[in-house]
PDB file of C-alpha atoms and ligand atoms in Angstrom:
ATOM      1  CA  MET A   1       8.557  -5.056  -5.335  1.00  0.00           C
ATOM      2  CA  THR A   2       7.058  -8.621  -6.335  1.00  0.00           C
ATOM      3  CA  THR A   3       4.184  -9.230  -8.843  1.00  0.00           C
ATOM      4  CA  LEU A   4       3.336 -12.879  -9.691  1.00  0.00           C
ATOM      5  CA  TYR A   5       1.187 -13.043 -13.308  1.00  0.00           C
ATOM      6  CA  GLY A   6      -1.266 -15.828 -13.947  1.00  0.00           C
ATOM      7  CA  THR A   7      -4.378 -17.125 -12.739  1.00  0.00           C
ATOM      8  CA  SER A   8      -4.601 -19.880 -10.155  1.00  0.00           C
ATOM      9  CA  GLN A   9      -6.328 -22.089 -12.787  1.00  0.00           C
ATOM     10  CA  SER A  10      -3.269 -22.279 -14.234  1.00  0.00           C
ATOM     11  CA  ARG A  11       0.529 -23.466 -13.684  1.00  0.00           C
ATOM     12  CA  ALA A  12       0.597 -19.895 -11.530  1.00  0.00           C
ATOM     13  CA  ALA A  13      -0.790 -21.924  -9.022  1.00  0.00           C
ATOM     14  CA  ARG A  14       2.571 -23.532  -8.205  1.00  0.00           C
ATOM     15  CA  SER A  15       4.245 -20.050  -7.940  1.00  0.00           C
ATOM     16  CA  LEU A  16       1.552 -18.813  -5.988  1.00  0.00           C
ATOM     17  CA  TRP A  17       2.116 -21.769  -3.483  1.00  0.00           C
ATOM     18  CA  ALA A  18       5.688 -21.095  -3.348  1.00  0.00           C
ATOM     19  CA  LEU A  19       5.452 -17.384  -2.519  1.00  0.00           C
ATOM     20  CA  GLU A  20       2.855 -18.582   0.189  1.00  0.00           C
ATOM     21  CA  GLU A  21       4.946 -20.968   1.634  1.00  0.00           C
ATOM     22  CA  LEU A  22       8.004 -18.544   1.790  1.00  0.00           C
ATOM     23  CA  GLY A  23       5.943 -15.826   3.105  1.00  0.00           C
ATOM     24  CA  VAL A  24       6.876 -13.188   0.344  1.00  0.00           C
ATOM     25  CA  LYS A  25       4.773  -9.929   0.276  1.00  0.00           C
ATOM     26  CA  TYR A  26       3.585  -9.793  -3.067  1.00  0.00           C
ATOM     27  CA  THR A  27       1.055  -8.604  -5.581  1.00  0.00           C
ATOM     28  CA  HIS A  28      -1.176 -11.153  -7.842  1.00  0.00           C
ATOM     29  CA  VAL A  29      -2.168 -10.197 -11.074  1.00  0.00           C
ATOM     30  CA  ALA A  30      -4.829 -13.215 -12.362  1.00  0.00           C
ATOM     31  CA  THR A  31      -3.656 -13.006 -15.737  1.00  0.00           C
ATOM     32  CA  ALA A  32      -6.155 -15.206 -17.716  1.00  0.00           C
ATOM     33  CA  ILE A  33      -4.902 -17.947 -20.004  1.00  0.00           C
ATOM     34  CA  GLY A  34      -5.001 -16.804 -23.646  1.00  0.00           C
ATOM     35  CA  SER A  35      -7.027 -13.372 -23.365  1.00  0.00           C
ATOM     36  CA  GLY A  36      -4.812 -12.287 -20.971  1.00  0.00           C
ATOM     37  CA  SER A  37      -1.752 -14.164 -21.724  1.00  0.00           C
ATOM     38  CA  ARG A  38      -1.474 -13.312 -25.451  1.00  0.00           C
ATOM     39  CA  ALA A  39      -2.148  -9.564 -24.951  1.00  0.00           C
ATOM     40  CA  PRO A  40      -0.141  -7.240 -26.027  1.00  0.00           C
ATOM     41  CA  GLU A  41       0.512  -5.845 -23.029  1.00  0.00           C
ATOM     42  CA  PHE A  42       1.127  -9.165 -21.216  1.00  0.00           C
ATOM     43  CA  LEU A  43       3.401 -10.320 -24.073  1.00  0.00           C
ATOM     44  CA  LYS A  44       5.823  -7.577 -22.718  1.00  0.00           C
ATOM     45  CA  ILE A  45       6.212  -9.423 -19.512  1.00  0.00           C
ATOM     46  CA  ASN A  46       6.189 -12.697 -21.280  1.00  0.00           C
ATOM     47  CA  PRO A  47       6.827 -12.639 -24.865  1.00  0.00           C
ATOM     48  CA  ASN A  48       5.521 -16.731 -25.026  1.00  0.00           C
ATOM     49  CA  GLY A  49       1.913 -15.514 -24.130  1.00  0.00           C
ATOM     50  CA  HIS A  50       1.990 -18.023 -21.032  1.00  0.00           C
ATOM     51  CA  VAL A  51       1.765 -17.354 -17.055  1.00  0.00           C
ATOM     52  CA  PRO A  52       3.082 -17.463 -15.075  1.00  0.00           C
ATOM     53  CA  ALA A  53       5.336 -14.405 -14.845  1.00  0.00           C
ATOM     54  CA  LEU A  54       6.992 -12.983 -12.195  1.00  0.00           C
ATOM     55  CA  GLU A  55       8.594  -9.484 -11.655  1.00  0.00           C
ATOM     56  CA  ASP A  56      10.828  -9.387  -8.698  1.00  0.00           C
ATOM     57  CA  GLY A  57      13.415  -6.361  -7.788  1.00  0.00           C
ATOM     58  CA  GLY A  58      12.968  -5.317 -11.245  1.00  0.00           C
ATOM     59  CA  GLU A  59      14.021  -8.587 -13.047  1.00  0.00           C
ATOM     60  CA  ILE A  60      11.440 -10.573 -14.988  1.00  0.00           C
ATOM     61  CA  PHE A  61      11.236 -14.269 -14.801  1.00  0.00           C
ATOM     62  CA  TRP A  62       9.038 -17.174 -16.809  1.00  0.00           C
ATOM     63  CA  GLU A  63       8.857 -20.942 -16.839  1.00  0.00           C
ATOM     64  CA  SER A  64       7.136 -21.840 -13.679  1.00  0.00           C
ATOM     65  CA  MET A  65      10.092 -24.150 -12.218  1.00  0.00           C
ATOM     66  CA  ALA A  66      12.442 -21.761 -12.724  1.00  0.00           C
ATOM     67  CA  ILE A  67      10.456 -18.973 -11.019  1.00  0.00           C
ATOM     68  CA  ASN A  68       9.806 -21.438  -7.983  1.00  0.00           C
ATOM     69  CA  LEU A  69      13.800 -22.444  -7.891  1.00  0.00           C
ATOM     70  CA  TYR A  70      14.806 -18.806  -8.131  1.00  0.00           C
ATOM     71  CA  LEU A  71      12.259 -17.676  -5.418  1.00  0.00           C
ATOM     72  CA  ALA A  72      13.284 -20.519  -3.095  1.00  0.00           C
ATOM     73  CA  GLU A  73      16.758 -19.325  -3.462  1.00  0.00           C
ATOM     74  CA  LYS A  74      16.327 -15.704  -2.784  1.00  0.00           C
ATOM     75  CA  TYR A  75      13.775 -15.861   0.074  1.00  0.00           C
ATOM     76  CA  GLY A  76      14.028 -19.673   1.447  1.00  0.00           C
ATOM     77  CA  LYS A  77      16.623 -20.835   3.960  1.00  0.00           C
ATOM     78  CA  ALA A  78      17.392 -24.042   4.932  1.00  0.00           C
ATOM     79  CA  PRO A  79      15.468 -26.715   4.954  1.00  0.00           C
ATOM     80  CA  PHE A  80      12.992 -25.681   2.490  1.00  0.00           C
ATOM     81  CA  TRP A  81      15.996 -24.036   0.454  1.00  0.00           C
ATOM     82  CA  PRO A  82      18.486 -27.038   0.813  1.00  0.00           C
ATOM     83  CA  ALA A  83      21.655 -26.109   2.692  1.00  0.00           C
ATOM     84  CA  SER A  84      24.029 -28.421   0.467  1.00  0.00           C
ATOM     85  CA  VAL A  85      24.808 -28.115  -3.406  1.00  0.00           C
ATOM     86  CA  ALA A  86      23.946 -32.005  -3.463  1.00  0.00           C
ATOM     87  CA  GLU A  87      20.818 -31.565  -2.025  1.00  0.00           C
ATOM     88  CA  ARG A  88      19.985 -28.735  -4.388  1.00  0.00           C
ATOM     89  CA  GLY A  89      21.005 -30.536  -7.344  1.00  0.00           C
ATOM     90  CA  HIS A  90      18.542 -33.217  -6.069  1.00  0.00           C
ATOM     91  CA  ALA A  91      16.161 -30.875  -5.882  1.00  0.00           C
ATOM     92  CA  TYR A  92      16.779 -29.503  -9.644  1.00  0.00           C
ATOM     93  CA  GLN A  93      16.340 -33.155 -10.696  1.00  0.00           C
ATOM     94  CA  TRP A  94      13.049 -33.857  -9.060  1.00  0.00           C
ATOM     95  CA  SER A  95      11.855 -30.327 -10.509  1.00  0.00           C
ATOM     96  CA  PHE A  96      12.528 -31.133 -13.992  1.00  0.00           C
ATOM     97  CA  TRP A  97      11.628 -34.884 -13.674  1.00  0.00           C
ATOM     98  CA  ALA A  98       8.112 -33.705 -12.684  1.00  0.00           C
ATOM     99  CA  MET A  99       7.809 -31.461 -15.741  1.00  0.00           C
ATOM    100  CA  THR A 100       9.487 -33.581 -18.535  1.00  0.00           C
ATOM    101  CA  GLU A 101       8.550 -37.454 -17.176  1.00  0.00           C
ATOM    102  CA  THR A 102       4.868 -36.709 -15.749  1.00  0.00           C
ATOM    103  CA  GLU A 103       3.590 -33.278 -16.934  1.00  0.00           C
ATOM    104  CA  PRO A 104       3.055 -34.200 -20.632  1.00  0.00           C
ATOM    105  CA  HIS A 105       1.218 -37.038 -19.959  1.00  0.00           C
ATOM    106  CA  LEU A 106      -1.012 -35.229 -17.361  1.00  0.00           C
ATOM    107  CA  LEU A 107      -1.790 -32.797 -19.770  1.00  0.00           C
ATOM    108  CA  THR A 108      -2.844 -35.405 -22.326  1.00  0.00           C
ATOM    109  CA  LEU A 109      -5.553 -36.777 -19.661  1.00  0.00           C
ATOM    110  CA  LEU A 110      -6.682 -33.314 -18.311  1.00  0.00           C
ATOM    111  CA  GLY A 111      -7.369 -32.647 -22.560  1.00  0.00           C
ATOM    112  CA  HIS A 112      -8.799 -35.904 -22.997  1.00  0.00           C
ATOM    113  CA  LYS A 113     -10.855 -36.101 -20.103  1.00  0.00           C
ATOM    114  CA  LEU A 114     -11.755 -32.975 -19.294  1.00  0.00           C
ATOM    115  CA  PHE A 115     -11.156 -29.890 -21.834  1.00  0.00           C
ATOM    116  CA  LEU A 116     -10.956 -30.955 -25.406  1.00  0.00           C
ATOM    117  CA  PRO A 117     -14.002 -30.839 -27.129  1.00  0.00           C
ATOM    118  CA  LYS A 118     -15.773 -34.224 -27.001  1.00  0.00           C
ATOM    119  CA  GLU A 119     -15.788 -35.221 -30.495  1.00  0.00           C
ATOM    120  CA  GLN A 120     -11.451 -35.054 -30.287  1.00  0.00           C
ATOM    121  CA  ARG A 121     -11.459 -36.925 -26.896  1.00  0.00           C
ATOM    122  CA  SER A 122      -9.851 -40.199 -27.473  1.00  0.00           C
ATOM    123  CA  ASP A 123      -9.973 -43.473 -25.123  1.00  0.00           C
ATOM    124  CA  LYS A 124      -6.839 -44.536 -26.701  1.00  0.00           C
ATOM    125  CA  ALA A 125      -4.530 -41.277 -25.692  1.00  0.00           C
ATOM    126  CA  ILE A 126      -6.177 -41.686 -22.386  1.00  0.00           C
ATOM    127  CA  ALA A 127      -4.872 -45.194 -21.911  1.00  0.00           C
ATOM    128  CA  ASP A 128      -1.606 -44.302 -23.542  1.00  0.00           C
ATOM    129  CA  ALA A 129      -0.969 -41.326 -20.605  1.00  0.00           C
ATOM    130  CA  THR A 130      -2.080 -43.587 -18.137  1.00  0.00           C
ATOM    131  CA  ASN A 131       0.299 -46.559 -19.176  1.00  0.00           C
ATOM    132  CA  ALA A 132       3.289 -44.024 -19.753  1.00  0.00           C
ATOM    133  CA  LEU A 133       2.986 -42.560 -15.968  1.00  0.00           C
ATOM    134  CA  LYS A 134       3.491 -45.809 -14.378  1.00  0.00           C
ATOM    135  CA  ALA A 135       7.174 -45.882 -14.740  1.00  0.00           C
ATOM    136  CA  PRO A 136       7.813 -42.575 -13.429  1.00  0.00           C
ATOM    137  CA  LEU A 137       5.059 -43.086 -10.567  1.00  0.00           C
ATOM    138  CA  GLY A 138       6.826 -46.414  -9.879  1.00  0.00           C
ATOM    139  CA  VAL A 139      10.248 -44.434  -9.492  1.00  0.00           C
ATOM    140  CA  LEU A 140       8.679 -41.914  -7.211  1.00  0.00           C
ATOM    141  CA  ASP A 141       6.807 -44.237  -5.137  1.00  0.00           C
ATOM    142  CA  ALA A 142      10.063 -46.641  -4.307  1.00  0.00           C
ATOM    143  CA  HIS A 143      11.861 -43.196  -3.734  1.00  0.00           C
ATOM    144  CA  LEU A 144       9.340 -42.650  -0.920  1.00  0.00           C
ATOM    145  CA  LYS A 145       9.162 -45.634   0.549  1.00  0.00           C
ATOM    146  CA  GLY A 146      11.177 -45.094   4.151  1.00  0.00           C
ATOM    147  CA  ARG A 147      11.229 -41.211   3.438  1.00  0.00           C
ATOM    148  CA  ALA A 148       8.887 -38.739   4.314  1.00  0.00           C
ATOM    149  CA  TYR A 149      10.081 -36.121   1.659  1.00  0.00           C
ATOM    150  CA  LEU A 150      11.613 -36.276  -1.603  1.00  0.00           C
ATOM    151  CA  LEU A 151      15.428 -34.937   0.311  1.00  0.00           C
ATOM    152  CA  GLY A 152      14.566 -36.718   3.421  1.00  0.00           C
ATOM    153  CA  ASN A 153      12.975 -35.587   6.656  1.00  0.00           C
ATOM    154  CA  ASP A 154      11.628 -32.373   5.630  1.00  0.00           C
ATOM    155  CA  PHE A 155       9.562 -30.686   2.942  1.00  0.00           C
ATOM    156  CA  THR A 156      11.215 -28.838   0.643  1.00  0.00           C
ATOM    157  CA  ILE A 157      11.226 -26.710  -2.718  1.00  0.00           C
ATOM    158  CA  ALA A 158      11.497 -30.165  -4.497  1.00  0.00           C
ATOM    159  CA  ASP A 159       8.326 -31.729  -2.695  1.00  0.00           C
ATOM    160  CA  LEU A 160       6.825 -28.399  -3.740  1.00  0.00           C
ATOM    161  CA  ASN A 161       7.586 -28.749  -7.048  1.00  0.00           C
ATOM    162  CA  VAL A 162       6.787 -32.316  -7.802  1.00  0.00           C
ATOM    163  CA  ALA A 163       3.486 -32.026  -5.734  1.00  0.00           C
ATOM    164  CA  SER A 164       2.234 -29.074  -7.786  1.00  0.00           C
ATOM    165  CA  VAL A 165       2.603 -31.031 -11.314  1.00  0.00           C
ATOM    166  CA  LEU A 166       1.259 -34.128  -9.885  1.00  0.00           C
ATOM    167  CA  GLY A 167      -1.828 -32.401  -8.082  1.00  0.00           C
ATOM    168  CA  LEU A 168      -3.143 -32.458 -11.277  1.00  0.00           C
ATOM    169  CA  ALA A 169      -3.658 -36.427 -10.896  1.00  0.00           C
ATOM    170  CA  ASN A 170      -6.344 -35.942  -8.572  1.00  0.00           C
ATOM    171  CA  PHE A 171      -7.770 -33.293 -11.172  1.00  0.00           C
ATOM    172  CA  VAL A 172      -7.997 -35.892 -13.637  1.00  0.00           C
ATOM    173  CA  GLN A 173      -9.134 -38.656 -11.145  1.00  0.00           C
ATOM    174  CA  LEU A 174      -5.673 -40.946 -12.018  1.00  0.00           C
ATOM    175  CA  ASP A 175      -5.867 -43.778  -9.906  1.00  0.00           C
ATOM    176  CA  LEU A 176      -2.592 -43.694  -7.516  1.00  0.00           C
ATOM    177  CA  ALA A 177      -3.421 -46.497  -5.240  1.00  0.00           C
ATOM    178  CA  GLY A 178      -1.106 -48.468  -7.090  1.00  0.00           C
ATOM    179  CA  THR A 179       1.749 -46.440  -5.745  1.00  0.00           C
ATOM    180  CA  PRO A 180       0.284 -45.885  -2.310  1.00  0.00           C
ATOM    181  CA  ALA A 181       3.892 -44.209  -0.677  1.00  0.00           C
ATOM    182  CA  ALA A 182       3.395 -41.417  -3.745  1.00  0.00           C
ATOM    183  CA  ASN A 183      -0.238 -41.142  -2.663  1.00  0.00           C
ATOM    184  CA  ALA A 184       0.269 -40.698   0.649  1.00  0.00           C
ATOM    185  CA  TRP A 185       3.139 -38.033   0.216  1.00  0.00           C
ATOM    186  CA  LEU A 186       1.377 -36.510  -2.478  1.00  0.00           C
ATOM    187  CA  GLY A 187      -1.711 -36.011   0.078  1.00  0.00           C
ATOM    188  CA  THR A 188       0.673 -34.539   2.587  1.00  0.00           C
ATOM    189  CA  CYS A 189       2.075 -32.047   0.731  1.00  0.00           C
ATOM    190  CA  LEU A 190      -1.186 -30.706  -1.114  1.00  0.00           C
ATOM    191  CA  ALA A 191      -3.008 -30.489   2.327  1.00  0.00           C
ATOM    192  CA  ARG A 192      -0.507 -27.553   3.415  1.00  0.00           C
ATOM    193  CA  PRO A 193      -1.817 -24.152   4.355  1.00  0.00           C
ATOM    194  CA  ALA A 194       0.189 -22.447   1.666  1.00  0.00           C
ATOM    195  CA  ASN A 195      -1.252 -24.815  -1.261  1.00  0.00           C
ATOM    196  CA  GLN A 196      -4.749 -24.319   0.295  1.00  0.00           C
ATOM    197  CA  LYS A 197      -4.602 -20.672  -0.088  1.00  0.00           C
ATOM    198  CA  ALA A 198      -2.936 -20.191  -3.203  1.00  0.00           C
ATOM    199  CA  SER A 199      -5.209 -22.836  -5.214  1.00  0.00           C
ATOM    200  CA  GLY A 200      -8.255 -20.581  -3.609  1.00  0.00           C
ATOM    201  CA  MET A 201      -6.991 -17.505  -5.134  1.00  0.00           C
ATOM    202  CA  LYS A 202      -8.711 -16.051  -8.574  1.00  0.00           C
TER     203      LYS A 202
HETATM  204  N1  LIG B  10       6.700 -24.412 -19.175  1.00  0.00           N
HETATM  205  C1  LIG B  10       5.980 -23.033 -19.061  1.00  0.00           C
HETATM  206  C2  LIG B  10       4.185 -23.277 -19.703  1.00  0.00           C
HETATM  207  C3  LIG B  10       3.156 -21.956 -19.258  1.00  0.00           C
HETATM  208  C4  LIG B  10       1.990 -22.415 -19.963  1.00  0.00           C
HETATM  209  O1  LIG B  10       1.882 -22.973 -21.109  1.00  0.00           O
HETATM  210  N2  LIG B  10       1.175 -22.071 -19.243  1.00  0.00           N
HETATM  211  C5  LIG B  10      -0.325 -21.934 -19.945  1.00  0.00           C
HETATM  212  C6  LIG B  10      -1.122 -21.966 -18.636  1.00  0.00           C
HETATM  213  S1  LIG B  10      -1.084 -23.171 -17.543  1.00  0.00           S
HETATM  214  C7  LIG B  10      -0.823 -20.784 -20.564  1.00  0.00           C
HETATM  215  O2  LIG B  10      -0.550 -19.765 -20.361  1.00  0.00           O
HETATM  216  N3  LIG B  10      -1.395 -20.887 -21.708  1.00  0.00           N
HETATM  217  C8  LIG B  10      -1.772 -19.780 -22.576  1.00  0.00           C
HETATM  218  C9  LIG B  10      -1.565 -19.950 -23.859  1.00  0.00           C
HETATM  219  O3  LIG B  10      -0.762 -20.929 -24.545  1.00  0.00           O
HETATM  220  O4  LIG B  10      -2.035 -19.252 -24.668  1.00  0.00           O
HETATM  221  C10 LIG B  10       5.786 -23.246 -17.346  1.00  0.00           C
HETATM  222  O5  LIG B  10       5.836 -24.302 -16.503  1.00  0.00           O
HETATM  223  O6  LIG B  10       5.944 -21.690 -17.097  1.00  0.00           O
END
């Protein structure tokens, strides 16, 4: 039995996308951020009080990227879950890159553009985060020039994981015109039916 916990209005969307992409049969429990994720019964599933969490075959996993890499390895086949150790190394590389080099800045933009109370929002924080994203987005753009996807010709778990983080750029209206290869790749990834279905869930 496979159960994914977390509303699609959270990082759970990336694991819902992976489950849909892989065609896994699962139950979705749309645990809310905060009220649901901090409830005592949910803390038994993820003591961090965060979504997503995955229950699969009696095991519990948390951390969205770990969940997605686990799902891809368990249920995927090549090319989505790459065949070679080197390609899988690149999938890990890009997944951790997205989380460490881009996600914190995107979350700053999310807070200061949309979620923080107006009096706590800071134009400087927005400018600093926008500026900090230029270097990693430049790296991504340069890598994608002449390639359809991160690992070559095929959509893989690396693309899903990175696009699921960078999808926040659209949400916070970050202008990606200066990185056209990354922008076009992101549009192609996010348009996939599995992502459209996942992001429309509860
Ligand atoms: N690094 C974790 C972060 C998980 C996380 O912070 N999730 C947020 C929602 S996007 C959450 O559950 N927040 C609820 C809380 O902190 O109370 C992951 O990628 O899974």
